[in-house]
Amino acid sequence: MQDYTGENASVENFIAAILGNKNDITGGSGKVVDSDPNDRIFIFYSGHGGPGVLEMPDHSRLFANQLIEVLNKKKATRTYKSLVFYLEACESGSIFEDLLPQGLNIYATTAANPVEDSWATYCPGHSPNFPPEYHTCLGDLYSVSWMEDTEKNNPVAETLQQQYERVKIRTMNGDYKYGSHVMQYGDTDRLGMGLLSVYLGARLANDNYTFVDHRHDDSLPPPTGVVGQRDADLVYFWDKYLKAPKGSARKLEAQKQLVEIMSHRMHIDQSVELIGKLLFGIEGAPEILVSIRPAGQPLVDDWECLKEMVGTFETHCGKLSQYGMKYMRSFANMCNVRIRTEQLVEASTLACAGIHTNV
């Protein structure tokens, strides 16, 4: 049973569910994590993201500082003994790096480091037995890796750290050219030696298995192919186009959707590039927009500024969408160099004149 879907899968409900606040739930089943001081909690989140942000199914956004605040609150309520968080999203490392403090009894791993995309797998055309009725990628490389590792080994005999090492190797996909860096954060030394079964339970089917740390063998098969997460929607509509009968209404509709997606991407790319030039000049814009802060510093100093900058852009230039979230770092850098909202309003107005906000 899915407890929260569509518009009910929101930031507000996600936060309320983690904190166990039934009164703050709107819609859905009303279920929350009603835990006590002796409970061990496992959270797996898979979705779209960008530097410092996750996007929910209802398109609301959870910023990194909000999630860290929620986890601090959960700790303060003394309603768990330990908490494990597996996170799949592009730039997912930016949600925890230099933000998740030690001492919360939280162990977190992410599909990617703070500056790279994650990858989809089991996609159309990548598997000889791919079901023809599906057009979408069926899994994420990181997610598939930890789930298949759990199925193959005995959670009673495998630790969090051992799974992390195995998943890291598989998700790197050879040399990271078509893979990502799985990261870990929080109380890794203290909790990493804990058994998976404490958080995931044990499957009777593999109770007789013993964990063998084959980090360098092929015990987990390599993916049949991968696609960058930000391009997964293109794969979906392209596959629909290819499989639709020639001249059919379905083929025309898929073609229309594909063109709309590409047009939107071009609009976002050109808008951010032009705004950067207006704010920082032709030579200064490229460096400032993509600048990565040194280790030890979070993505942005003022998270409210980041939210305001993104809102300002979307008001004048249209929704970023999951593709456009890759520019969160650009907006964060605007805040870090003290660009004022009024300056972004003026630049956005010039760059996106005549653009409807629902683009």
mmCIF file of N, CA, C and O in Angstrom, residues 111-193:
data_model
loop_
_atom_site.group_PDB
_atom_site.id
_atom_site.type_symbol
_atom_site.label_atom_id
_atom_site.label_comp_id
_atom_site.label_asym_id
_atom_site.label_seq_id
_atom_site.Cartn_x
_atom_site.Cartn_y
_atom_site.Cartn_z
ATOM 1 N N ALA A 111 23.695 8.448 -3.143
ATOM 2 C CA ALA A 111 24.014 7.874 -4.450
ATOM 3 C C ALA A 111 25.155 8.596 -5.141
ATOM 4 O O ALA A 111 25.845 8.011 -5.984
ATOM 5 N N ALA A 112 25.357 9.863 -4.821
ATOM 6 C CA ALA A 112 26.339 10.686 -5.530
ATOM 7 C C ALA A 112 27.006 11.649 -4.563
ATOM 8 O O ALA A 112 26.493 11.911 -3.465
ATOM 9 N N ASN A 113 28.131 12.192 -4.975
ATOM 10 C CA ASN A 113 28.769 13.225 -4.164
ATOM 11 C C ASN A 113 28.045 14.559 -4.397
ATOM 12 O O ASN A 113 27.068 14.610 -5.147
ATOM 13 N N PRO A 114 28.490 15.655 -3.797
ATOM 14 C CA PRO A 114 27.734 16.906 -3.898
ATOM 15 C C PRO A 114 27.740 17.574 -5.264
ATOM 16 O O PRO A 114 26.991 18.540 -5.476
ATOM 17 N N VAL A 115 28.559 17.090 -6.215
ATOM 18 C CA VAL A 115 28.717 17.838 -7.466
ATOM 19 C C VAL A 115 28.448 17.005 -8.718
ATOM 20 O O VAL A 115 28.814 17.417 -9.819
ATOM 21 N N GLU A 116 27.792 15.842 -8.573
ATOM 22 C CA GLU A 116 27.583 14.993 -9.743
ATOM 23 C C GLU A 116 26.166 14.430 -9.776
ATOM 24 O O GLU A 116 25.480 14.352 -8.747
ATOM 25 N N ASP A 117 25.736 14.049 -10.968
ATOM 26 C CA ASP A 117 24.440 13.415 -11.146
ATOM 27 C C ASP A 117 24.494 11.961 -10.711
ATOM 28 O O ASP A 117 25.557 11.344 -10.660
ATOM 29 N N SER A 118 23.331 11.410 -10.419
ATOM 30 C CA SER A 118 23.224 9.970 -10.234
ATOM 31 C C SER A 118 22.710 9.359 -11.540
ATOM 32 O O SER A 118 22.481 10.075 -12.520
ATOM 33 N N TRP A 119 22.514 8.038 -11.554
ATOM 34 C CA TRP A 119 22.241 7.346 -12.806
ATOM 35 C C TRP A 119 21.042 6.415 -12.696
ATOM 36 O O TRP A 119 20.827 5.781 -11.662
ATOM 37 N N ALA A 120 20.290 6.332 -13.793
ATOM 38 C CA ALA A 120 19.198 5.371 -13.906
ATOM 39 C C ALA A 120 19.689 4.138 -14.650
ATOM 40 O O ALA A 120 20.627 4.199 -15.441
ATOM 41 N N THR A 121 19.039 2.997 -14.386
ATOM 42 C CA THR A 121 19.427 1.754 -15.058
ATOM 43 C C THR A 121 18.192 0.902 -15.313
ATOM 44 O O THR A 121 17.077 1.293 -14.975
ATOM 45 N N TYR A 122 18.403 -0.283 -15.910
ATOM 46 C CA TYR A 122 17.295 -1.114 -16.386
ATOM 47 C C TYR A 122 16.366 -0.274 -17.260
ATOM 48 O O TYR A 122 15.158 -0.179 -17.012
ATOM 49 N N CYS A 123 16.948 0.355 -18.271
ATOM 50 C CA CYS A 123 16.225 1.270 -19.158
ATOM 51 C C CYS A 123 15.870 0.574 -20.480
ATOM 52 O O CYS A 123 16.469 -0.433 -20.839
ATOM 53 N N PRO A 124 14.922 1.121 -21.232
ATOM 54 C CA PRO A 124 14.576 0.556 -22.546
ATOM 55 C C PRO A 124 15.815 0.411 -23.436
ATOM 56 O O PRO A 124 16.607 1.343 -23.556
ATOM 57 N N GLY A 125 15.971 -0.764 -24.023
ATOM 58 C CA GLY A 125 17.087 -1.007 -24.916
ATOM 59 C C GLY A 125 18.349 -1.473 -24.234
ATOM 60 O O GLY A 125 19.313 -1.858 -24.901
ATOM 61 N N HIS A 126 18.368 -1.454 -22.889
ATOM 62 C CA HIS A 126 19.583 -1.815 -22.160
ATOM 63 C C HIS A 126 19.588 -3.262 -21.691
ATOM 64 O O HIS A 126 20.602 -3.752 -21.251
ATOM 65 N N SER A 127 18.468 -3.906 -21.713
ATOM 66 C CA SER A 127 18.405 -5.280 -21.247
ATOM 67 C C SER A 127 17.769 -6.143 -22.321
ATOM 68 O O SER A 127 16.755 -5.755 -22.904
ATOM 69 N N PRO A 128 18.319 -7.320 -22.584
ATOM 70 C CA PRO A 128 17.733 -8.169 -23.628
ATOM 71 C C PRO A 128 16.319 -8.634 -23.303
ATOM 72 O O PRO A 128 15.564 -8.999 -24.188
ATOM 73 N N ASN A 129 15.960 -8.609 -22.020
ATOM 74 C CA ASN A 129 14.631 -9.050 -21.622
ATOM 75 C C ASN A 129 13.781 -7.908 -21.082
ATOM 76 O O ASN A 129 12.874 -8.118 -20.289
ATOM 77 N N PHE A 130 14.082 -6.682 -21.519
ATOM 78 C CA PHE A 130 13.336 -5.534 -21.003
ATOM 79 C C PHE A 130 11.868 -5.630 -21.449
ATOM 80 O O PHE A 130 11.586 -5.824 -22.634
ATOM 81 N N PRO A 131 10.926 -5.496 -20.498
ATOM 82 C CA PRO A 131 9.504 -5.629 -20.849
ATOM 83 C C PRO A 131 9.089 -4.560 -21.860
ATOM 84 O O PRO A 131 9.244 -3.361 -21.594
ATOM 85 N N PRO A 132 8.567 -4.938 -23.021
ATOM 86 C CA PRO A 132 8.248 -3.958 -24.069
ATOM 87 C C PRO A 132 7.136 -2.998 -23.692
ATOM 88 O O PRO A 132 7.018 -1.924 -24.276
ATOM 89 N N GLU A 133 6.313 -3.375 -22.710
ATOM 90 C CA GLU A 133 5.208 -2.490 -22.333
ATOM 91 C C GLU A 133 5.651 -1.310 -21.481
ATOM 92 O O GLU A 133 4.886 -0.382 -21.234
ATOM 93 N N TYR A 134 6.914 -1.324 -21.033
ATOM 94 C CA TYR A 134 7.437 -0.216 -20.239
ATOM 95 C C TYR A 134 8.275 0.705 -21.119
ATOM 96 O O TYR A 134 9.005 0.249 -21.991
ATOM 97 N N HIS A 135 8.180 1.995 -20.845
ATOM 98 C CA HIS A 135 8.973 2.979 -21.578
ATOM 99 C C HIS A 135 10.012 3.654 -20.677
ATOM 100 O O HIS A 135 10.877 4.364 -21.158
ATOM 101 N N THR A 136 9.894 3.451 -19.397
ATOM 102 C CA THR A 136 10.723 4.175 -18.442
ATOM 103 C C THR A 136 11.825 3.296 -17.875
ATOM 104 O O THR A 136 11.725 2.060 -17.895
ATOM 105 N N CYS A 137 12.883 3.913 -17.376
ATOM 106 C CA CYS A 137 13.906 3.172 -16.640
ATOM 107 C C CYS A 137 13.275 2.618 -15.362
ATOM 108 O O CYS A 137 12.489 3.310 -14.706
ATOM 109 N N LEU A 138 13.623 1.412 -15.010
ATOM 110 C CA LEU A 138 12.960 0.728 -13.897
ATOM 111 C C LEU A 138 13.698 0.856 -12.570
ATOM 112 O O LEU A 138 13.178 0.415 -11.540
ATOM 113 N N GLY A 139 14.875 1.432 -12.579
ATOM 114 C CA GLY A 139 15.604 1.545 -11.323
ATOM 115 C C GLY A 139 16.696 2.588 -11.381
ATOM 116 O O GLY A 139 17.043 3.101 -12.443
ATOM 117 N N ASP A 140 17.232 2.898 -10.216
ATOM 118 C CA ASP A 140 18.399 3.770 -10.090
ATOM 119 C C ASP A 140 19.602 2.884 -9.798
ATOM 120 O O ASP A 140 19.487 1.896 -9.064
ATOM 121 N N LEU A 141 20.738 3.222 -10.345
ATOM 122 C CA LEU A 141 21.923 2.383 -10.195
ATOM 123 C C LEU A 141 22.271 2.161 -8.729
ATOM 124 O O LEU A 141 22.547 1.029 -8.305
ATOM 125 N N TYR A 142 22.248 3.217 -7.924
ATOM 126 C CA TYR A 142 22.540 3.103 -6.487
ATOM 127 C C TYR A 142 21.467 2.268 -5.788
ATOM 128 O O TYR A 142 21.780 1.350 -5.023
ATOM 129 N N SER A 143 20.210 2.566 -6.062
ATOM 130 C CA SER A 143 19.112 1.866 -5.391
ATOM 131 C C SER A 143 19.106 0.392 -5.742
ATOM 132 O O SER A 143 18.965 -0.481 -4.876
ATOM 133 N N VAL A 144 19.246 0.102 -7.035
ATOM 134 C CA VAL A 144 19.284 -1.288 -7.485
ATOM 135 C C VAL A 144 20.457 -2.019 -6.827
ATOM 136 O O VAL A 144 20.343 -3.186 -6.414
ATOM 137 N N SER A 145 21.574 -1.333 -6.701
ATOM 138 C CA SER A 145 22.769 -1.968 -6.155
ATOM 139 C C SER A 145 22.565 -2.391 -4.700
ATOM 140 O O SER A 145 22.898 -3.519 -4.313
ATOM 141 N N TRP A 146 22.027 -1.492 -3.856
ATOM 142 C CA TRP A 146 21.881 -1.885 -2.447
ATOM 143 C C TRP A 146 20.746 -2.887 -2.262
ATOM 144 O O TRP A 146 20.835 -3.785 -1.406
ATOM 145 N N MET A 147 19.703 -2.791 -3.076
ATOM 146 C CA MET A 147 18.610 -3.749 -2.948
ATOM 147 C C MET A 147 19.035 -5.146 -3.395
ATOM 148 O O MET A 147 18.742 -6.148 -2.725
ATOM 149 N N GLU A 148 19.743 -5.232 -4.510
ATOM 150 C CA GLU A 148 20.169 -6.537 -5.004
ATOM 151 C C GLU A 148 21.254 -7.135 -4.110
ATOM 152 O O GLU A 148 21.335 -8.352 -3.945
ATOM 153 N N ASP A 149 22.076 -6.276 -3.516
ATOM 154 C CA ASP A 149 23.062 -6.764 -2.564
ATOM 155 C C ASP A 149 22.362 -7.349 -1.340
ATOM 156 O O ASP A 149 22.765 -8.398 -0.826
ATOM 157 N N THR A 150 21.312 -6.676 -0.878
ATOM 158 C CA THR A 150 20.559 -7.168 0.279
ATOM 159 C C THR A 150 19.902 -8.506 -0.025
ATOM 160 O O THR A 150 19.864 -9.408 0.815
ATOM 161 N N GLU A 151 19.390 -8.650 -1.252
ATOM 162 C CA GLU A 151 18.754 -9.909 -1.638
ATOM 163 C C GLU A 151 19.765 -11.043 -1.760
ATOM 164 O O GLU A 151 19.466 -12.196 -1.443
ATOM 165 N N LYS A 152 20.965 -10.717 -2.203
ATOM 166 C CA LYS A 152 21.969 -11.751 -2.440
ATOM 167 C C LYS A 152 22.598 -12.246 -1.152
ATOM 168 O O LYS A 152 22.913 -13.430 -1.012
ATOM 169 N N ASN A 153 22.808 -11.347 -0.215
ATOM 170 C CA ASN A 153 23.489 -11.703 1.022
ATOM 171 C C ASN A 153 22.493 -11.785 2.183
ATOM 172 O O ASN A 153 21.329 -11.433 2.050
ATOM 173 N N ASN A 154 22.995 -12.240 3.299
ATOM 174 C CA ASN A 154 22.162 -12.378 4.489
ATOM 175 C C ASN A 154 22.306 -11.121 5.345
ATOM 176 O O ASN A 154 23.391 -10.869 5.877
ATOM 177 N N PRO A 155 21.240 -10.331 5.506
ATOM 178 C CA PRO A 155 21.339 -9.110 6.308
ATOM 179 C C PRO A 155 21.766 -9.361 7.747
ATOM 180 O O PRO A 155 22.234 -8.456 8.421
ATOM 181 N N VAL A 156 21.595 -10.594 8.221
ATOM 182 C CA VAL A 156 22.015 -10.927 9.577
ATOM 183 C C VAL A 156 23.534 -11.021 9.669
ATOM 184 O O VAL A 156 24.111 -10.916 10.748
ATOM 185 N N ALA A 157 24.187 -11.196 8.526
ATOM 186 C CA ALA A 157 25.641 -11.358 8.530
ATOM 187 C C ALA A 157 26.380 -10.217 7.851
ATOM 188 O O ALA A 157 27.608 -10.200 7.834
ATOM 189 N N GLU A 158 25.659 -9.264 7.277
ATOM 190 C CA GLU A 158 26.290 -8.160 6.548
ATOM 191 C C GLU A 158 26.091 -6.843 7.299
ATOM 192 O O GLU A 158 24.978 -6.535 7.756
ATOM 193 N N THR A 159 27.150 -6.052 7.406
ATOM 194 C CA THR A 159 27.053 -4.771 8.105
ATOM 195 C C THR A 159 26.750 -3.640 7.129
ATOM 196 O O THR A 159 26.903 -3.786 5.911
ATOM 197 N N LEU A 160 26.362 -2.516 7.671
ATOM 198 C CA LEU A 160 26.126 -1.319 6.859
ATOM 199 C C LEU A 160 27.393 -0.932 6.101
ATOM 200 O O LEU A 160 27.342 -0.564 4.931
ATOM 201 N N GLN A 161 28.535 -1.002 6.774
ATOM 202 C CA GLN A 161 29.793 -0.631 6.141
ATOM 203 C C GLN A 161 30.135 -1.582 5.003
ATOM 204 O O GLN A 161 30.603 -1.147 3.944
ATOM 205 N N GLN A 162 29.893 -2.866 5.186
ATOM 206 C CA GLN A 162 30.177 -3.828 4.128
ATOM 207 C C GLN A 162 29.288 -3.578 2.916
ATOM 208 O O GLN A 162 29.755 -3.642 1.771
ATOM 209 N N GLN A 163 28.019 -3.276 3.165
ATOM 210 C CA GLN A 163 27.150 -2.997 2.033
ATOM 211 C C GLN A 163 27.574 -1.708 1.339
ATOM 212 O O GLN A 163 27.575 -1.629 0.101
ATOM 213 N N TYR A 164 27.947 -0.721 2.100
ATOM 214 C CA TYR A 164 28.416 0.537 1.517
ATOM 215 C C TYR A 164 29.592 0.298 0.572
ATOM 216 O O TYR A 164 29.623 0.822 -0.547
ATOM 217 N N GLU A 165 30.551 -0.504 1.000
ATOM 218 C CA GLU A 165 31.731 -0.773 0.174
ATOM 219 C C GLU A 165 31.341 -1.481 -1.124
ATOM 220 O O GLU A 165 31.851 -1.152 -2.202
ATOM 221 N N ARG A 166 30.440 -2.434 -1.051
ATOM 222 C CA ARG A 166 30.033 -3.178 -2.240
ATOM 223 C C ARG A 166 29.210 -2.305 -3.179
ATOM 224 O O ARG A 166 29.405 -2.317 -4.393
ATOM 225 N N VAL A 167 28.292 -1.554 -2.607
ATOM 226 C CA VAL A 167 27.444 -0.675 -3.424
ATOM 227 C C VAL A 167 28.277 0.419 -4.076
ATOM 228 O O VAL A 167 28.041 0.800 -5.227
ATOM 229 N N LYS A 168 29.278 0.908 -3.356
ATOM 230 C CA LYS A 168 30.152 1.955 -3.903
ATOM 231 C C LYS A 168 30.861 1.460 -5.154
ATOM 232 O O LYS A 168 30.941 2.172 -6.162
ATOM 233 N N ILE A 169 31.356 0.229 -5.107
ATOM 234 C CA ILE A 169 32.081 -0.326 -6.259
ATOM 235 C C ILE A 169 31.141 -0.515 -7.440
ATOM 236 O O ILE A 169 31.466 -0.175 -8.579
ATOM 237 N N ARG A 170 29.965 -1.053 -7.189
ATOM 238 C CA ARG A 170 29.044 -1.289 -8.308
ATOM 239 C C ARG A 170 28.532 0.024 -8.893
ATOM 240 O O ARG A 170 28.388 0.167 -10.110
ATOM 241 N N THR A 171 28.256 1.002 -8.042
ATOM 242 C CA THR A 171 27.698 2.265 -8.523
ATOM 243 C C THR A 171 28.737 3.096 -9.262
ATOM 244 O O THR A 171 28.383 3.933 -10.102
ATOM 245 N N MET A 172 30.018 2.898 -8.970
ATOM 246 C CA MET A 172 31.039 3.621 -9.724
ATOM 247 C C MET A 172 31.084 3.135 -11.164
ATOM 248 O O MET A 172 31.552 3.842 -12.053
ATOM 249 N N ASN A 173 30.576 1.906 -11.398
ATOM 250 C CA ASN A 173 30.404 1.384 -12.760
ATOM 251 C C ASN A 173 31.703 1.391 -13.563
ATOM 252 O O ASN A 173 31.744 1.831 -14.709
ATOM 253 N N GLY A 174 32.755 0.952 -12.916
ATOM 254 C CA GLY A 174 34.031 0.848 -13.610
ATOM 255 C C GLY A 174 34.972 1.988 -13.322
ATOM 256 O O GLY A 174 35.976 1.837 -12.647
ATOM 257 N N ASP A 175 34.633 3.191 -13.805
ATOM 258 C CA ASP A 175 35.563 4.309 -13.621
ATOM 259 C C ASP A 175 34.854 5.639 -13.389
ATOM 260 O O ASP A 175 35.455 6.703 -13.525
ATOM 261 N N TYR A 176 33.580 5.607 -13.010
ATOM 262 C CA TYR A 176 32.785 6.799 -12.723
ATOM 263 C C TYR A 176 32.385 7.596 -13.964
ATOM 264 O O TYR A 176 31.661 8.582 -13.853
ATOM 265 N N LYS A 177 32.836 7.177 -15.159
ATOM 266 C CA LYS A 177 32.418 7.902 -16.355
ATOM 267 C C LYS A 177 30.916 7.783 -16.539
ATOM 268 O O LYS A 177 30.242 8.739 -16.941
ATOM 269 N N TYR A 178 30.401 6.599 -16.266
ATOM 270 C CA TYR A 178 28.962 6.368 -16.302
ATOM 271 C C TYR A 178 28.507 5.818 -14.954
ATOM 272 O O TYR A 178 27.787 4.837 -14.861
ATOM 273 N N GLY A 179 28.972 6.460 -13.892
ATOM 274 C CA GLY A 179 28.619 6.070 -12.545
ATOM 275 C C GLY A 179 28.858 7.232 -11.604
ATOM 276 O O GLY A 179 29.259 8.321 -12.033
ATOM 277 N N SER A 180 28.618 7.016 -10.341
ATOM 278 C CA SER A 180 28.751 8.108 -9.368
ATOM 279 C C SER A 180 29.463 7.611 -8.113
ATOM 280 O O SER A 180 29.629 6.417 -7.900
ATOM 281 N N HIS A 181 29.872 8.567 -7.288
ATOM 282 C CA HIS A 181 30.595 8.278 -6.060
ATOM 283 C C HIS A 181 29.595 8.141 -4.910
ATOM 284 O O HIS A 181 29.032 9.143 -4.448
ATOM 285 N N VAL A 182 29.359 6.933 -4.444
ATOM 286 C CA VAL A 182 28.514 6.733 -3.265
ATOM 287 C C VAL A 182 29.267 7.257 -2.048
ATOM 288 O O VAL A 182 30.443 6.964 -1.858
ATOM 289 N N MET A 183 28.582 8.050 -1.231
ATOM 290 C CA MET A 183 29.210 8.701 -0.081
ATOM 291 C C MET A 183 28.537 8.237 1.208
ATOM 292 O O MET A 183 27.416 7.716 1.193
ATOM 293 N N GLN A 184 29.222 8.456 2.344
ATOM 294 C CA GLN A 184 28.606 8.185 3.640
ATOM 295 C C GLN A 184 28.892 9.340 4.595
ATOM 296 O O GLN A 184 29.945 9.982 4.531
ATOM 297 N N TYR A 185 27.933 9.589 5.475
ATOM 298 C CA TYR A 185 27.994 10.744 6.374
ATOM 299 C C TYR A 185 27.456 10.375 7.754
ATOM 300 O O TYR A 185 26.793 9.354 7.930
ATOM 301 N N GLY A 186 27.719 11.242 8.702
ATOM 302 C CA GLY A 186 27.184 11.056 10.050
ATOM 303 C C GLY A 186 28.076 10.193 10.903
ATOM 304 O O GLY A 186 29.305 10.202 10.782
ATOM 305 N N ASP A 187 27.447 9.397 11.767
ATOM 306 C CA ASP A 187 28.174 8.566 12.721
ATOM 307 C C ASP A 187 28.556 7.234 12.070
ATOM 308 O O ASP A 187 28.092 6.155 12.479
ATOM 309 N N THR A 188 29.399 7.312 11.066
ATOM 310 C CA THR A 188 29.742 6.130 10.270
ATOM 311 C C THR A 188 30.562 5.116 11.072
ATOM 312 O O THR A 188 30.343 3.914 10.941
ATOM 313 N N ASP A 189 31.491 5.587 11.895
ATOM 314 C CA ASP A 189 32.327 4.663 12.672
ATOM 315 C C ASP A 189 31.494 3.906 13.698
ATOM 316 O O ASP A 189 31.663 2.696 13.896
ATOM 317 N N ARG A 190 30.586 4.602 14.334
ATOM 318 C CA ARG A 190 29.793 4.001 15.400
ATOM 319 C C ARG A 190 28.728 3.049 14.858
ATOM 320 O O ARG A 190 28.514 1.961 15.393
ATOM 321 N N LEU A 191 28.057 3.461 13.797
ATOM 322 C CA LEU A 191 26.922 2.684 13.309
ATOM 323 C C LEU A 191 27.262 1.776 12.132
ATOM 324 O O LEU A 191 26.514 0.850 11.823
ATOM 325 N N GLY A 192 28.365 2.063 11.446
ATOM 326 C CA GLY A 192 28.695 1.296 10.247
ATOM 327 C C GLY A 192 28.899 -0.186 10.496
ATOM 328 O O GLY A 192 28.690 -1.002 9.598
ATOM 329 N N MET A 193 29.284 -0.551 11.717
ATOM 330 C CA MET A 193 29.502 -1.957 12.032
ATOM 331 C C MET A 193 28.205 -2.671 12.411
ATOM 332 O O MET A 193 28.199 -3.878 12.666
#
